[in-house]
Backbone as ProteinMPNN parsed JSONL, in Angstrom:
{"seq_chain_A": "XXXXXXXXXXXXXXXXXXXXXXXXXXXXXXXXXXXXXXXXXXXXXXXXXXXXXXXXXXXXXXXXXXXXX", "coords_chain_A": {"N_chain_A": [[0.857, -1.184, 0.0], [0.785, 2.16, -0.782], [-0.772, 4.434, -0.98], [-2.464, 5.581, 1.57], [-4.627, 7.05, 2.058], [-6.162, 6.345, -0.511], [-6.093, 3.792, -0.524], [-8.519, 3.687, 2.045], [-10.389, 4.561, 0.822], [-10.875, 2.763, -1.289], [-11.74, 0.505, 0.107], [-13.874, 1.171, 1.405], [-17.111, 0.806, 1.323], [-16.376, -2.176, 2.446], [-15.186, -1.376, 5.39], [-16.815, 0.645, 6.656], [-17.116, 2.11, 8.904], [-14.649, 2.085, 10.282], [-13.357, 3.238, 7.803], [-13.903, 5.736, 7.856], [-13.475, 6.948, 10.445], [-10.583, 6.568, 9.657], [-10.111, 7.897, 7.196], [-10.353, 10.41, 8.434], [-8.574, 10.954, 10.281], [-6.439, 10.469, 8.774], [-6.478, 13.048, 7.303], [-5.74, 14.96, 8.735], [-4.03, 18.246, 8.838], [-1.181, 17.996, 9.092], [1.453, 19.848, 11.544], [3.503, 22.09, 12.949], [6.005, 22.74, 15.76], [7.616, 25.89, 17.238], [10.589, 24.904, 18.37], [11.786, 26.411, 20.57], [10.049, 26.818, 22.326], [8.335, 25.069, 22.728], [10.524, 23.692, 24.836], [9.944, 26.097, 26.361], [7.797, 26.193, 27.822], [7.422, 23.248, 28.654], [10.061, 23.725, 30.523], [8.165, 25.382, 32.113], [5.934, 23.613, 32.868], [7.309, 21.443, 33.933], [7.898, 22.563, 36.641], [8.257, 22.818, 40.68], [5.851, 22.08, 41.201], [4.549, 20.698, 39.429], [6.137, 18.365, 39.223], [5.572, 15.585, 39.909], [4.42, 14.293, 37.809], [3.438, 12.062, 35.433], [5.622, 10.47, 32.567], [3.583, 10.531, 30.502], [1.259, 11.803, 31.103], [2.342, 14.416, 30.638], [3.466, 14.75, 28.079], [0.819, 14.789, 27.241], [-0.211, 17.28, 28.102], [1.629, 19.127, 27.132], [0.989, 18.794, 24.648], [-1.627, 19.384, 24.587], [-1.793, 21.696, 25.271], [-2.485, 25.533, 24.592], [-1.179, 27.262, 21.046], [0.402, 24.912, 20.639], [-0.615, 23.873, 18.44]], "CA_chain_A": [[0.0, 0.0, 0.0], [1.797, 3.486, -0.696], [-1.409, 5.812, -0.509], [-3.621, 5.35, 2.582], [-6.225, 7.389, 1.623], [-6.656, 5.701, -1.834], [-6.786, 2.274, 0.215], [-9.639, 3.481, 2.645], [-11.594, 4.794, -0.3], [-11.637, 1.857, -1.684], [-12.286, -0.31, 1.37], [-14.814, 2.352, 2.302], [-17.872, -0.377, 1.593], [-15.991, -3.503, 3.533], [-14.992, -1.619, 6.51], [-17.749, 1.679, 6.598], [-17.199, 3.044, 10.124], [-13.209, 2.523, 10.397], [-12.655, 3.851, 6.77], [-14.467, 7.256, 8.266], [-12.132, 7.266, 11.538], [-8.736, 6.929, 9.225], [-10.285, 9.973, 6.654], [-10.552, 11.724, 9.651], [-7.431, 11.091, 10.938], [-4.984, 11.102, 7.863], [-6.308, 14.484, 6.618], [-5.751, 16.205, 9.646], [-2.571, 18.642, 8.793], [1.058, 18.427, 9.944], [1.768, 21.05, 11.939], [5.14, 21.94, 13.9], [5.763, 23.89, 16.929], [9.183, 25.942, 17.543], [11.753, 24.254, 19.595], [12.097, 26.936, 21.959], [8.447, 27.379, 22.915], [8.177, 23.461, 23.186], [11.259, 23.997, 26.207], [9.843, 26.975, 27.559], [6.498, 25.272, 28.185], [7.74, 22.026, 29.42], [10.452, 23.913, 32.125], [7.258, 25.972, 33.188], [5.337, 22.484, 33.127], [7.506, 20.629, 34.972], [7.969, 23.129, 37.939], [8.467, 21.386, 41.254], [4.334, 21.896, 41.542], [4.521, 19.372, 38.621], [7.474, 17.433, 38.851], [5.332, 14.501, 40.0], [3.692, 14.049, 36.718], [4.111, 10.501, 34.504], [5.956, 11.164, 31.347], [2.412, 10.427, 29.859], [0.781, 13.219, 31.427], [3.559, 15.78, 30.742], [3.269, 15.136, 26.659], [-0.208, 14.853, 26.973], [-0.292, 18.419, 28.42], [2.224, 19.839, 25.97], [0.474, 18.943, 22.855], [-2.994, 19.646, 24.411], [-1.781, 23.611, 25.288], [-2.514, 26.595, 23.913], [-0.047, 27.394, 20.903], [0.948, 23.729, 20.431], [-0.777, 23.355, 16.845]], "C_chain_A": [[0.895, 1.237, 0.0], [0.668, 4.596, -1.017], [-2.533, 5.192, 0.278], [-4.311, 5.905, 2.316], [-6.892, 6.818, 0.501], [-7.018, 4.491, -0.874], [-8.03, 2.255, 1.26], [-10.724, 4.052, 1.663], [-12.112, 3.482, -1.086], [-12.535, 0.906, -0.651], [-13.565, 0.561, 2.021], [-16.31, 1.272, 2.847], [-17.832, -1.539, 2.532], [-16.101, -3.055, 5.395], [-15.478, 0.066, 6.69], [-16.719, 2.784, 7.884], [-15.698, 2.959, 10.612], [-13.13, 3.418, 9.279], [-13.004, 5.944, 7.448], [-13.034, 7.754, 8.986], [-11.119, 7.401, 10.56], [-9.023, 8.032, 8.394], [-9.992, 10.548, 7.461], [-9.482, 12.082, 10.346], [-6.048, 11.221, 9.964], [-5.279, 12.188, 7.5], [-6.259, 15.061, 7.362], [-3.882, 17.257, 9.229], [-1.689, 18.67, 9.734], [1.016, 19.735, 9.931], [3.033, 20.904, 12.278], [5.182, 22.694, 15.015], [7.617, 24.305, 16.827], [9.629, 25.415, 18.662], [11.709, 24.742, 20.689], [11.103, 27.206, 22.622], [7.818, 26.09, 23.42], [9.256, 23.545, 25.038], [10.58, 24.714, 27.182], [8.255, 26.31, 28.367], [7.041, 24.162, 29.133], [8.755, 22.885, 30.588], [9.121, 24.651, 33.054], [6.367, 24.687, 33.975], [6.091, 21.795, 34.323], [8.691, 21.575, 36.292], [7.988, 22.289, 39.078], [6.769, 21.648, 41.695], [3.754, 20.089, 40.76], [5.15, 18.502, 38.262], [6.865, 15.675, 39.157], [4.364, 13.419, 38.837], [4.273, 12.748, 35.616], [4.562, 11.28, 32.757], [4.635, 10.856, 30.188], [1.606, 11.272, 29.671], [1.702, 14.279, 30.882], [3.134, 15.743, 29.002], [1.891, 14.985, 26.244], [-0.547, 16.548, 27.088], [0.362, 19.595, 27.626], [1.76, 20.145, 25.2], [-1.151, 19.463, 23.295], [-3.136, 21.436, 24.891], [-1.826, 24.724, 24.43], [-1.382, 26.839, 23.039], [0.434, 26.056, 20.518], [0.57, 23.107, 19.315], [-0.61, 24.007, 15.765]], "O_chain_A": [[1.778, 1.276, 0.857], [1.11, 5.703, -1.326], [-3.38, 4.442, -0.208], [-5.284, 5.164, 2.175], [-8.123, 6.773, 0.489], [-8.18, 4.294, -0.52], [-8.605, 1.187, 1.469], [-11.92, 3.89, 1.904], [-13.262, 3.193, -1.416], [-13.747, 0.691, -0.695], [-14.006, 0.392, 3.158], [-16.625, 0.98, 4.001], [-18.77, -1.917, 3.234], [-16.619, -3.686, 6.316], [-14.539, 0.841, 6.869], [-15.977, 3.756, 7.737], [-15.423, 3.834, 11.434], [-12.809, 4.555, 9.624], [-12.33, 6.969, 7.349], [-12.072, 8.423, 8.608], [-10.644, 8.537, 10.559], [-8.432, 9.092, 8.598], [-9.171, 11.438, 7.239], [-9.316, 13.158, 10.921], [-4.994, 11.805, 10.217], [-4.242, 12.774, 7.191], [-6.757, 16.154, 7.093], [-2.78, 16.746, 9.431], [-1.533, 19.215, 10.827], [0.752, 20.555, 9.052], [3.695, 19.892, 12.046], [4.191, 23.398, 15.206], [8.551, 23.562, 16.528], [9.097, 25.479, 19.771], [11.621, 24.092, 21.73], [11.251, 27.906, 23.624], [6.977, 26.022, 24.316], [8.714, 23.461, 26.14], [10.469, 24.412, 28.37], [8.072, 26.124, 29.57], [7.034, 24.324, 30.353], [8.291, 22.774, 31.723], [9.009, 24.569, 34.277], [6.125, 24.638, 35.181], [5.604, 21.621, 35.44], [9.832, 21.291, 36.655], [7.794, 21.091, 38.872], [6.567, 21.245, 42.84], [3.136, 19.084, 41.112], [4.975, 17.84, 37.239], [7.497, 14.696, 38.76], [3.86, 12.304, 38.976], [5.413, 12.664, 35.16], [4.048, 12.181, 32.094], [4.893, 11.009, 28.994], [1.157, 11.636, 28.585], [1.029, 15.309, 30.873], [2.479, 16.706, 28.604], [1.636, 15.025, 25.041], [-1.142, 17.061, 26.139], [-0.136, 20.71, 27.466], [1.752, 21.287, 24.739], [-1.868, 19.909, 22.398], [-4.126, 22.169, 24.875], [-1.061, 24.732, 23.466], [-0.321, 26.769, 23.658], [1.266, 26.317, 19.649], [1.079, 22.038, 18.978], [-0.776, 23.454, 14.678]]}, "name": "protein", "num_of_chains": 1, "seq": "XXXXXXXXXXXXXXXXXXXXXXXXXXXXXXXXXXXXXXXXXXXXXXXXXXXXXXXXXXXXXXXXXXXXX"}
């Protein structure tokens, strides 16, 4: 397979209600964030208020902040 969206178009009939979800999810655009705004975030993030945070939480909180798309 070398274009996923061509392959859930076709499959659209077989597999209805996934082919939706992956549209939905490969056409979302690539974004980027700058480097230094990714740092300054995360040292404010992990302050010692939040130093007890799982590295799960911490990049969950990154990408879900203001600025981060």
């Amino acid at each position: 397979v070398t274009d996923l969206l061509d392959w859930w178009c076709k499959h659209h009939c077989t597999y209805p209600q996934l082919s939706h979800m992956a549209l939905d999810y490969l056409t979302i655009p690539a974004t980027s964030i700058d480097v230094e705004w990714l740092f300054s975030r995360g040292r404010l993030l992990l302050s010692h208020v939040c130093s007890q945070l799982s590295a799960q939480s911490t990049c969950a909180l990154l990408c879900l902040s203001p600025g981060a798309s």
